Amino acid sequence: MYTNGEASVNVPLMDVHKRTGTSETAEGDKSQETIHDVVWNPTAKHQFLTLQGLAKNATLAMWDGQKCKLQSCIIKGPYNRLHFSPSYRYVCVAGFGNLAGHVAILDRKQQYGCVGFFQDHSNPGHLQWTSDELHIVCSTLYPRLRVNNQARIFTFNGTCIYTYTCPTNRLQQVCFLQREIPQETNTTLPLVATTSTYDATAKVIVTSAADGTTKSKYIPPHLRTSNETNSTSVDGTSTTNENANATGLREKHDKKVKPRKFRETSYKAPFVGAKNVE
């Protein structure tokens, strides 16, 4: 558990309370007046991230949770919020409240490099990731602000695809329907919209990208057929006559593997004990 406080000499403090009853104190820089947000790193056992410093130039820092020591400083900017994506691969740092609404997306696998950035001018105060990690919901809620209560959905590159404005300016909560949490390897930003089609002649799944290029799966050489005889079925679709090749492959793989014969050796164990004992 971490608590933020301020000492009598105007120095930010962080107290790390452990289950053993002991605690550690991390004392920040005197020039960094405020600790805005503290978030555990879900991918590391003893590590947490902080946003501290002036509101318009805060520092995203990484700390060792056991020794309460500063490890590295990642990024600086007008940020005061930290949010991990559902798969914990991406970190969203945002500047809400009295800031300009800057939102930056950092990739943990690329040493926290910036992979997306946009700005929401509607003065939001709440942020939430969607379950597919491709969209972010920014909303202005009541009673923090009693005007322009709305919710907006952005893509990672800053395109606003949906806006809802509350007519009574009493929007208190916005929740996105969370589905199955994706794995880390399933989502990579930026994504290219793809459509999958099945090629009956090649018997592979062909993926067509948005730019018109096609990519097919690799076919091993022993499965590639040559001199195929094409025939036309009743419905007019093109098929291939591969019964002979399929039968040959089936017979090849159905052969029983003979057990390996090991060479017999005339190894004798050394004598252990005493000889000629009367």
PDB file of C-alpha atoms in Angstrom:
ATOM      1  CA  MET A   1       0.000   0.000   0.000  1.00  0.00           C
ATOM      2  CA  TYR A   2       1.276   3.447  -0.897  1.00  0.00           C
ATOM      3  CA  THR A   3       0.263   6.747   0.634  1.00  0.00           C
ATOM      4  CA  ASN A   4       1.062  10.194  -0.697  1.00  0.00           C
ATOM      5  CA  GLY A   5       1.821  13.001   1.679  1.00  0.00           C
ATOM      6  CA  GLU A   6       3.658  16.241   2.063  1.00  0.00           C
ATOM      7  CA  ALA A   7       6.266  16.971   4.701  1.00  0.00           C
ATOM      8  CA  SER A   8       6.588  20.214   6.648  1.00  0.00           C
ATOM      9  CA  VAL A   9       9.437  21.297   4.360  1.00  0.00           C
ATOM     10  CA  ASN A  10       7.213  20.911   1.265  1.00  0.00           C
ATOM     11  CA  VAL A  11       8.911  17.700   0.056  1.00  0.00           C
ATOM     12  CA  PRO A  12       6.703  14.946  -1.432  1.00  0.00           C
ATOM     13  CA  LEU A  13       6.811  11.647   0.441  1.00  0.00           C
ATOM     14  CA  MET A  14       5.761   8.084  -0.400  1.00  0.00           C
ATOM     15  CA  ASP A  15       5.353   5.496   2.339  1.00  0.00           C
ATOM     16  CA  VAL A  16       5.554   1.797   1.459  1.00  0.00           C
ATOM     17  CA  HIS A  17       3.741  -0.325   4.056  1.00  0.00           C
ATOM     18  CA  LYS A  18       4.528  -4.047   4.009  1.00  0.00           C
ATOM     19  CA  ARG A  19       2.606  -6.977   5.460  1.00  0.00           C
ATOM     20  CA  THR A  20       5.395  -7.641   7.924  1.00  0.00           C
ATOM     21  CA  GLY A  21       4.608  -4.356   9.655  1.00  0.00           C
ATOM     22  CA  THR A  22       7.665  -2.501   8.383  1.00  0.00           C
ATOM     23  CA  SER A  23       7.574   0.509   6.093  1.00  0.00           C
ATOM     24  CA  GLU A  24       9.896   2.354   3.759  1.00  0.00           C
ATOM     25  CA  THR A  25       9.809   6.040   2.867  1.00  0.00           C
ATOM     26  CA  ALA A  26      10.787   7.459  -0.499  1.00  0.00           C
ATOM     27  CA  GLU A  27      11.550  11.161  -0.437  1.00  0.00           C
ATOM     28  CA  GLY A  28      11.144  13.003  -3.696  1.00  0.00           C
ATOM     29  CA  ASP A  29      12.842  16.059  -5.094  1.00  0.00           C
ATOM     30  CA  LYS A  30      12.027  19.436  -3.556  1.00  0.00           C
ATOM     31  CA  SER A  31      11.382  20.857  -7.016  1.00  0.00           C
ATOM     32  CA  GLN A  32       8.699  18.228  -7.644  1.00  0.00           C
ATOM     33  CA  GLU A  33       5.803  19.540  -5.604  1.00  0.00           C
ATOM     34  CA  THR A  34       3.028  16.987  -6.153  1.00  0.00           C
ATOM     35  CA  ILE A  35       2.606  13.250  -6.634  1.00  0.00           C
ATOM     36  CA  HIS A  36      -0.375  13.008  -8.978  1.00  0.00           C
ATOM     37  CA  ASP A  37      -0.882   9.261  -9.402  1.00  0.00           C
ATOM     38  CA  VAL A  38       0.621   5.957  -8.218  1.00  0.00           C
ATOM     39  CA  VAL A  39      -0.068   2.646  -9.993  1.00  0.00           C
ATOM     40  CA  TRP A  40       1.323  -0.829  -9.393  1.00  0.00           C
ATOM     41  CA  ASN A  41       3.051  -2.428 -12.366  1.00  0.00           C
ATOM     42  CA  PRO A  42       0.974  -5.618 -12.874  1.00  0.00           C
ATOM     43  CA  THR A  43       3.770  -7.290 -14.862  1.00  0.00           C
ATOM     44  CA  ALA A  44       6.427  -6.890 -12.157  1.00  0.00           C
ATOM     45  CA  LYS A  45       6.262  -8.268  -8.639  1.00  0.00           C
ATOM     46  CA  HIS A  46       7.815  -5.318  -6.812  1.00  0.00           C
ATOM     47  CA  GLN A  47       7.514  -2.249  -9.009  1.00  0.00           C
ATOM     48  CA  PHE A  48       5.247   0.773  -9.274  1.00  0.00           C
ATOM     49  CA  LEU A  49       4.919   3.859 -11.467  1.00  0.00           C
ATOM     50  CA  THR A  50       4.361   7.438 -10.361  1.00  0.00           C
ATOM     51  CA  LEU A  51       3.468  10.739 -11.982  1.00  0.00           C
ATOM     52  CA  GLN A  52       5.054  13.509  -9.972  1.00  0.00           C
ATOM     53  CA  GLY A  53       6.177  17.067 -10.435  1.00  0.00           C
ATOM     54  CA  LEU A  54       4.573  20.200 -11.751  1.00  0.00           C
ATOM     55  CA  ALA A  55       1.210  19.715 -13.416  1.00  0.00           C
ATOM     56  CA  LYS A  56       2.382  21.011 -16.801  1.00  0.00           C
ATOM     57  CA  ASN A  57       5.649  19.034 -16.781  1.00  0.00           C
ATOM     58  CA  ALA A  58       5.138  15.915 -14.676  1.00  0.00           C
ATOM     59  CA  THR A  59       7.595  13.010 -14.735  1.00  0.00           C
ATOM     60  CA  LEU A  60       6.597   9.375 -15.226  1.00  0.00           C
ATOM     61  CA  ALA A  61       9.007   7.478 -12.963  1.00  0.00           C
ATOM     62  CA  MET A  62       9.571   3.795 -12.205  1.00  0.00           C
ATOM     63  CA  TRP A  63      10.319   2.721  -8.622  1.00  0.00           C
ATOM     64  CA  ASP A  64      11.574  -0.393  -6.880  1.00  0.00           C
ATOM     65  CA  GLY A  65       8.812  -1.498  -4.518  1.00  0.00           C
ATOM     66  CA  GLN A  66      11.021  -3.348  -2.033  1.00  0.00           C
ATOM     67  CA  LYS A  67      13.782  -0.786  -1.545  1.00  0.00           C
ATOM     68  CA  CYS A  68      11.644   2.212  -2.508  1.00  0.00           C
ATOM     69  CA  LYS A  69      14.383   3.482  -4.805  1.00  0.00           C
ATOM     70  CA  LEU A  70      13.995   5.354  -8.076  1.00  0.00           C
ATOM     71  CA  GLN A  71      14.900   3.162 -11.065  1.00  0.00           C
ATOM     72  CA  SER A  72      14.334   5.353 -14.116  1.00  0.00           C
ATOM     73  CA  CYS A  73      12.395   8.317 -15.524  1.00  0.00           C
ATOM     74  CA  ILE A  74      10.372   7.465 -18.628  1.00  0.00           C
ATOM     75  CA  ILE A  75       8.599  10.552 -19.979  1.00  0.00           C
ATOM     76  CA  LYS A  76       7.751  14.145 -19.094  1.00  0.00           C
ATOM     77  CA  GLY A  77       4.682  16.143 -20.055  1.00  0.00           C
ATOM     78  CA  PRO A  78       1.326  17.584 -18.929  1.00  0.00           C
ATOM     79  CA  TYR A  79       0.048  14.347 -17.381  1.00  0.00           C
ATOM     80  CA  ASN A  80      -1.661  13.449 -14.109  1.00  0.00           C
ATOM     81  CA  ARG A  81      -3.334  10.054 -14.771  1.00  0.00           C
ATOM     82  CA  LEU A  82      -2.001   6.514 -15.290  1.00  0.00           C
ATOM     83  CA  HIS A  83      -3.967   3.613 -16.797  1.00  0.00           C
ATOM     84  CA  PHE A  84      -2.784   0.127 -17.832  1.00  0.00           C
ATOM     85  CA  SER A  85      -4.500  -1.660 -20.713  1.00  0.00           C
ATOM     86  CA  PRO A  86      -6.438  -4.918 -20.041  1.00  0.00           C
ATOM     87  CA  SER A  87      -3.484  -7.071 -21.175  1.00  0.00           C
ATOM     88  CA  TYR A  88      -1.031  -4.835 -19.224  1.00  0.00           C
ATOM     89  CA  ARG A  89       1.091  -4.264 -22.323  1.00  0.00           C
ATOM     90  CA  TYR A  90       0.234  -0.596 -22.884  1.00  0.00           C
ATOM     91  CA  VAL A  91       0.281   2.314 -20.449  1.00  0.00           C
ATOM     92  CA  CYS A  92      -1.902   5.355 -21.018  1.00  0.00           C
ATOM     93  CA  VAL A  93      -0.741   8.634 -19.463  1.00  0.00           C
ATOM     94  CA  ALA A  94      -3.248  11.475 -19.628  1.00  0.00           C
ATOM     95  CA  GLY A  95      -3.591  15.054 -18.487  1.00  0.00           C
ATOM     96  CA  PHE A  96      -7.143  15.696 -17.292  1.00  0.00           C
ATOM     97  CA  GLY A  97      -8.825  18.240 -15.063  1.00  0.00           C
ATOM     98  CA  ASN A  98      -7.180  21.636 -15.460  1.00  0.00           C
ATOM     99  CA  LEU A  99      -4.823  20.302 -18.170  1.00  0.00           C
ATOM    100  CA  ALA A 100      -5.321  20.279 -21.930  1.00  0.00           C
ATOM    101  CA  GLY A 101      -6.416  16.651 -22.215  1.00  0.00           C
ATOM    102  CA  HIS A 102      -3.261  15.171 -23.734  1.00  0.00           C
ATOM    103  CA  VAL A 103      -3.290  11.356 -23.967  1.00  0.00           C
ATOM    104  CA  ALA A 104      -0.165   9.314 -24.784  1.00  0.00           C
ATOM    105  CA  ILE A 105       0.006   5.524 -25.190  1.00  0.00           C
ATOM    106  CA  LEU A 106       3.277   3.813 -24.245  1.00  0.00           C
ATOM    107  CA  ASP A 107       4.289   0.278 -25.214  1.00  0.00           C
ATOM    108  CA  ARG A 108       5.886  -1.658 -22.378  1.00  0.00           C
ATOM    109  CA  LYS A 109       7.555  -4.147 -24.775  1.00  0.00           C
ATOM    110  CA  GLN A 110       9.253  -1.282 -26.631  1.00  0.00           C
ATOM    111  CA  GLN A 111      10.813   0.179 -23.483  1.00  0.00           C
ATOM    112  CA  TYR A 112       7.804   2.440 -22.945  1.00  0.00           C
ATOM    113  CA  GLY A 113       8.044   4.044 -26.365  1.00  0.00           C
ATOM    114  CA  CYS A 114       5.127   6.214 -27.507  1.00  0.00           C
ATOM    115  CA  VAL A 115       2.922   4.382 -30.056  1.00  0.00           C
ATOM    116  CA  GLY A 116      -0.106   6.684 -29.984  1.00  0.00           C
ATOM    117  CA  PHE A 117      -1.020  10.259 -29.084  1.00  0.00           C
ATOM    118  CA  PHE A 118      -4.120  12.461 -29.250  1.00  0.00           C
ATOM    119  CA  GLN A 119      -5.787  15.354 -27.464  1.00  0.00           C
ATOM    120  CA  ASP A 120      -9.350  15.667 -26.186  1.00  0.00           C
ATOM    121  CA  HIS A 121     -10.457  19.310 -25.983  1.00  0.00           C
ATOM    122  CA  SER A 122     -13.733  18.532 -24.180  1.00  0.00           C
ATOM    123  CA  ASN A 123     -12.062  18.764 -20.745  1.00  0.00           C
ATOM    124  CA  PRO A 124     -12.578  15.108 -19.714  1.00  0.00           C
ATOM    125  CA  GLY A 125     -12.028  13.747 -16.234  1.00  0.00           C
ATOM    126  CA  HIS A 126     -12.456   9.985 -16.676  1.00  0.00           C
ATOM    127  CA  LEU A 127     -10.673   7.468 -18.925  1.00  0.00           C
ATOM    128  CA  GLN A 128     -11.227   3.772 -19.601  1.00  0.00           C
ATOM    129  CA  TRP A 129      -9.701   1.206 -21.970  1.00  0.00           C
ATOM    130  CA  THR A 130     -11.913  -1.041 -24.065  1.00  0.00           C
ATOM    131  CA  SER A 131     -11.402  -4.796 -23.914  1.00  0.00           C
ATOM    132  CA  ASP A 132      -9.915  -4.941 -27.433  1.00  0.00           C
ATOM    133  CA  GLU A 133      -7.265  -2.309 -26.517  1.00  0.00           C
ATOM    134  CA  LEU A 134      -7.988  -0.407 -29.737  1.00  0.00           C
ATOM    135  CA  HIS A 135     -10.253   2.281 -28.282  1.00  0.00           C
ATOM    136  CA  ILE A 136     -10.270   4.605 -25.275  1.00  0.00           C
ATOM    137  CA  VAL A 137     -13.350   6.149 -23.664  1.00  0.00           C
ATOM    138  CA  CYS A 138     -12.947   9.719 -22.357  1.00  0.00           C
ATOM    139  CA  SER A 139     -15.840  11.280 -20.456  1.00  0.00           C
ATOM    140  CA  THR A 140     -16.750  14.432 -18.544  1.00  0.00           C
ATOM    141  CA  LEU A 141     -18.762  13.520 -15.459  1.00  0.00           C
ATOM    142  CA  TYR A 142     -20.949  15.165 -12.843  1.00  0.00           C
ATOM    143  CA  PRO A 143     -20.415  16.572 -10.191  1.00  0.00           C
ATOM    144  CA  ARG A 144     -16.802  17.382 -11.084  1.00  0.00           C
ATOM    145  CA  LEU A 145     -18.088  19.459 -13.991  1.00  0.00           C
ATOM    146  CA  ARG A 146     -21.714  20.462 -14.383  1.00  0.00           C
ATOM    147  CA  VAL A 147     -21.465  21.553 -18.005  1.00  0.00           C
ATOM    148  CA  ASN A 148     -20.704  19.660 -21.224  1.00  0.00           C
ATOM    149  CA  ASN A 149     -21.197  16.223 -19.658  1.00  0.00           C
ATOM    150  CA  GLN A 150     -20.401  13.796 -22.461  1.00  0.00           C
ATOM    151  CA  ALA A 151     -18.564  10.610 -23.409  1.00  0.00           C
ATOM    152  CA  ARG A 152     -16.305  10.193 -26.441  1.00  0.00           C
ATOM    153  CA  ILE A 153     -14.669   7.073 -27.900  1.00  0.00           C
ATOM    154  CA  PHE A 154     -11.253   7.496 -29.528  1.00  0.00           C
ATOM    155  CA  THR A 155      -8.974   5.198 -31.460  1.00  0.00           C
ATOM    156  CA  PHE A 156      -5.315   4.972 -30.465  1.00  0.00           C
ATOM    157  CA  ASN A 157      -4.348   7.510 -33.157  1.00  0.00           C
ATOM    158  CA  GLY A 158      -6.859  10.125 -31.974  1.00  0.00           C
ATOM    159  CA  THR A 159      -9.848   9.591 -34.284  1.00  0.00           C
ATOM    160  CA  CYS A 160     -13.145  10.231 -32.484  1.00  0.00           C
ATOM    161  CA  ILE A 161     -15.642   7.594 -33.649  1.00  0.00           C
ATOM    162  CA  TYR A 162     -18.535   8.255 -31.253  1.00  0.00           C
ATOM    163  CA  THR A 163     -19.809  11.106 -29.073  1.00  0.00           C
ATOM    164  CA  TYR A 164     -22.646  11.070 -26.558  1.00  0.00           C
ATOM    165  CA  THR A 165     -23.804  14.323 -24.946  1.00  0.00           C
ATOM    166  CA  CYS A 166     -25.998  14.211 -21.847  1.00  0.00           C
ATOM    167  CA  PRO A 167     -28.880  16.691 -22.302  1.00  0.00           C
ATOM    168  CA  THR A 168     -29.301  17.261 -18.547  1.00  0.00           C
ATOM    169  CA  ASN A 169     -25.561  17.595 -17.754  1.00  0.00           C
ATOM    170  CA  ARG A 170     -25.908  14.976 -15.026  1.00  0.00           C
ATOM    171  CA  LEU A 171     -23.714  12.212 -16.420  1.00  0.00           C
ATOM    172  CA  GLN A 172     -22.320  10.462 -13.340  1.00  0.00           C
ATOM    173  CA  GLN A 173     -20.702   7.280 -14.696  1.00  0.00           C
ATOM    174  CA  VAL A 174     -19.605   5.741 -17.998  1.00  0.00           C
ATOM    175  CA  CYS A 175     -18.793   2.011 -18.207  1.00  0.00           C
ATOM    176  CA  PHE A 176     -17.704   0.087 -21.275  1.00  0.00           C
ATOM    177  CA  LEU A 177     -18.864  -3.531 -21.557  1.00  0.00           C
ATOM    178  CA  GLN A 178     -15.737  -5.551 -20.801  1.00  0.00           C
ATOM    179  CA  ARG A 179     -15.410  -8.880 -22.558  1.00  0.00           C
ATOM    180  CA  GLU A 180     -12.687 -11.514 -22.446  1.00  0.00           C
ATOM    181  CA  ILE A 181      -9.322  -9.942 -21.630  1.00  0.00           C
ATOM    182  CA  PRO A 182      -6.964 -10.383 -24.610  1.00  0.00           C
ATOM    183  CA  GLN A 183      -3.524 -11.912 -24.386  1.00  0.00           C
ATOM    184  CA  GLU A 184      -0.448  -9.753 -24.830  1.00  0.00           C
ATOM    185  CA  THR A 185       0.404 -11.306 -28.174  1.00  0.00           C
ATOM    186  CA  ASN A 186      -3.050 -10.737 -29.672  1.00  0.00           C
ATOM    187  CA  THR A 187      -2.881  -6.940 -29.893  1.00  0.00           C
ATOM    188  CA  THR A 188      -0.146  -4.933 -31.534  1.00  0.00           C
ATOM    189  CA  LEU A 189      -0.572  -1.223 -32.234  1.00  0.00           C
ATOM    190  CA  PRO A 190      -1.013   0.033 -34.860  1.00  0.00           C
ATOM    191  CA  LEU A 191      -3.289  -2.616 -36.383  1.00  0.00           C
ATOM    192  CA  VAL A 192      -4.223  -2.979 -40.066  1.00  0.00           C
ATOM    193  CA  ALA A 193      -7.791  -3.975 -40.870  1.00  0.00           C
ATOM    194  CA  THR A 194      -7.738  -7.403 -42.523  1.00  0.00           C
ATOM    195  CA  THR A 195     -10.297  -9.720 -44.108  1.00  0.00           C
ATOM    196  CA  SER A 196      -9.765 -13.482 -44.328  1.00  0.00           C
ATOM    197  CA  THR A 197     -10.882 -15.535 -47.339  1.00  0.00           C
ATOM    198  CA  TYR A 198     -10.525 -19.215 -48.113  1.00  0.00           C
ATOM    199  CA  ASP A 199      -8.796 -20.271 -51.324  1.00  0.00           C
ATOM    200  CA  ALA A 200     -10.067 -23.738 -52.261  1.00  0.00           C
ATOM    201  CA  THR A 201      -7.346 -24.446 -54.821  1.00  0.00           C
ATOM    202  CA  ALA A 202      -4.439 -23.583 -52.534  1.00  0.00           C
ATOM    203  CA  LYS A 203      -6.166 -24.933 -49.413  1.00  0.00           C
ATOM    204  CA  VAL A 204      -4.805 -22.131 -47.212  1.00  0.00           C
ATOM    205  CA  ILE A 205      -6.314 -19.132 -45.500  1.00  0.00           C
ATOM    206  CA  VAL A 206      -5.432 -15.989 -47.472  1.00  0.00           C
ATOM    207  CA  THR A 207      -5.482 -12.692 -45.562  1.00  0.00           C
ATOM    208  CA  SER A 208      -6.103  -9.553 -47.604  1.00  0.00           C
ATOM    209  CA  ALA A 209      -4.836  -6.326 -46.041  1.00  0.00           C
ATOM    210  CA  ALA A 210      -6.389  -2.918 -46.494  1.00  0.00           C
ATOM    211  CA  ASP A 211      -3.770  -1.932 -49.074  1.00  0.00           C
ATOM    212  CA  GLY A 212      -4.696  -4.836 -51.372  1.00  0.00           C
ATOM    213  CA  THR A 213      -1.716  -7.076 -50.623  1.00  0.00           C
ATOM    214  CA  THR A 214      -2.283 -10.750 -49.830  1.00  0.00           C
ATOM    215  CA  LYS A 215      -0.357 -13.071 -47.603  1.00  0.00           C
ATOM    216  CA  SER A 216      -0.693 -16.862 -47.445  1.00  0.00           C
ATOM    217  CA  LYS A 217       0.484 -19.432 -44.986  1.00  0.00           C
ATOM    218  CA  TYR A 218       3.607 -21.472 -45.658  1.00  0.00           C
ATOM    219  CA  ILE A 219       3.045 -24.916 -47.236  1.00  0.00           C
ATOM    220  CA  PRO A 220       5.728 -27.576 -46.620  1.00  0.00           C
ATOM    221  CA  PRO A 221       7.350 -28.977 -49.775  1.00  0.00           C
ATOM    222  CA  HIS A 222       6.113 -32.532 -49.188  1.00  0.00           C
ATOM    223  CA  LEU A 223       2.516 -31.274 -49.097  1.00  0.00           C
ATOM    224  CA  ARG A 224       2.781 -29.266 -52.295  1.00  0.00           C
ATOM    225  CA  THR A 225       1.140 -31.065 -55.219  1.00  0.00           C
ATOM    226  CA  SER A 226       2.184 -30.884 -58.841  1.00  0.00           C
ATOM    227  CA  ASN A 227       0.506 -31.902 -62.117  1.00  0.00           C
ATOM    228  CA  GLU A 228      -2.912 -31.714 -60.537  1.00  0.00           C
ATOM    229  CA  THR A 229      -5.901 -32.501 -62.707  1.00  0.00           C
ATOM    230  CA  ASN A 230      -8.619 -29.873 -62.355  1.00  0.00           C
ATOM    231  CA  SER A 231     -12.245 -30.909 -62.516  1.00  0.00           C
ATOM    232  CA  THR A 232     -15.523 -29.058 -62.204  1.00  0.00           C
ATOM    233  CA  SER A 233     -18.165 -30.077 -59.690  1.00  0.00           C
ATOM    234  CA  VAL A 234     -21.925 -29.921 -60.133  1.00  0.00           C
ATOM    235  CA  ASP A 235     -22.244 -26.440 -58.628  1.00  0.00           C
ATOM    236  CA  GLY A 236     -19.589 -25.069 -60.990  1.00  0.00           C
ATOM    237  CA  THR A 237     -16.765 -24.670 -58.460  1.00  0.00           C
ATOM    238  CA  SER A 238     -13.232 -25.755 -59.338  1.00  0.00           C
ATOM    239  CA  THR A 239     -11.820 -28.737 -57.447  1.00  0.00           C
ATOM    240  CA  THR A 240      -8.615 -30.805 -57.720  1.00  0.00           C
ATOM    241  CA  ASN A 241      -8.136 -34.541 -58.013  1.00  0.00           C
ATOM    242  CA  GLU A 242      -5.572 -35.402 -55.381  1.00  0.00           C
ATOM    243  CA  ASN A 243      -6.753 -38.838 -54.324  1.00  0.00           C
ATOM    244  CA  ALA A 244      -3.556 -40.522 -55.462  1.00  0.00           C
ATOM    245  CA  ASN A 245      -1.334 -38.042 -53.669  1.00  0.00           C
ATOM    246  CA  ALA A 246      -3.457 -38.146 -50.520  1.00  0.00           C
ATOM    247  CA  THR A 247      -3.379 -41.954 -50.498  1.00  0.00           C
ATOM    248  CA  GLY A 248       0.392 -41.982 -50.845  1.00  0.00           C
ATOM    249  CA  LEU A 249       0.845 -39.532 -47.991  1.00  0.00           C
ATOM    250  CA  ARG A 250      -1.548 -41.505 -45.801  1.00  0.00           C
ATOM    251  CA  GLU A 251       0.322 -44.751 -46.402  1.00  0.00           C
ATOM    252  CA  LYS A 252       3.613 -43.017 -45.732  1.00  0.00           C
ATOM    253  CA  HIS A 253       2.515 -41.659 -42.369  1.00  0.00           C
ATOM    254  CA  ASP A 254       0.659 -44.832 -41.330  1.00  0.00           C
ATOM    255  CA  LYS A 255       3.810 -46.934 -41.381  1.00  0.00           C
ATOM    256  CA  LYS A 256       4.772 -48.224 -37.990  1.00  0.00           C
ATOM    257  CA  VAL A 257       8.065 -46.956 -36.706  1.00  0.00           C
ATOM    258  CA  LYS A 258      10.317 -49.852 -35.845  1.00  0.00           C
ATOM    259  CA  PRO A 259      11.989 -49.697 -32.438  1.00  0.00           C
ATOM    260  CA  ARG A 260      15.614 -48.753 -32.486  1.00  0.00           C
ATOM    261  CA  LYS A 261      18.053 -51.568 -31.800  1.00  0.00           C
ATOM    262  CA  PHE A 262      20.814 -50.763 -29.383  1.00  0.00           C
ATOM    263  CA  ARG A 263      24.240 -52.341 -29.728  1.00  0.00           C
ATOM    264  CA  GLU A 264      25.031 -54.867 -27.075  1.00  0.00           C
ATOM    265  CA  THR A 265      28.210 -54.234 -25.131  1.00  0.00           C
ATOM    266  CA  SER A 266      30.367 -56.579 -23.087  1.00  0.00           C
ATOM    267  CA  TYR A 267      30.644 -54.136 -20.217  1.00  0.00           C
ATOM    268  CA  LYS A 268      31.394 -55.720 -16.834  1.00  0.00           C
ATOM    269  CA  ALA A 269      31.084 -53.928 -13.556  1.00  0.00           C
ATOM    270  CA  PRO A 270      34.329 -53.564 -11.563  1.00  0.00           C
ATOM    271  CA  PHE A 271      34.841 -55.855  -8.571  1.00  0.00           C
ATOM    272  CA  VAL A 272      33.979 -54.251  -5.293  1.00  0.00           C
ATOM    273  CA  GLY A 273      34.917 -56.011  -2.074  1.00  0.00           C
ATOM    274  CA  ALA A 274      37.712 -58.053  -0.561  1.00  0.00           C
ATOM    275  CA  LYS A 275      39.262 -61.155  -2.109  1.00  0.00           C
ATOM    276  CA  ASN A 276      40.430 -64.353  -0.393  1.00  0.00           C
ATOM    277  CA  VAL A 277      38.749 -63.592   2.869  1.00  0.00           C
ATOM    278  CA  GLU A 278      38.916 -66.595   5.166  1.00  0.00           C
TER     279      GLU A 278
END
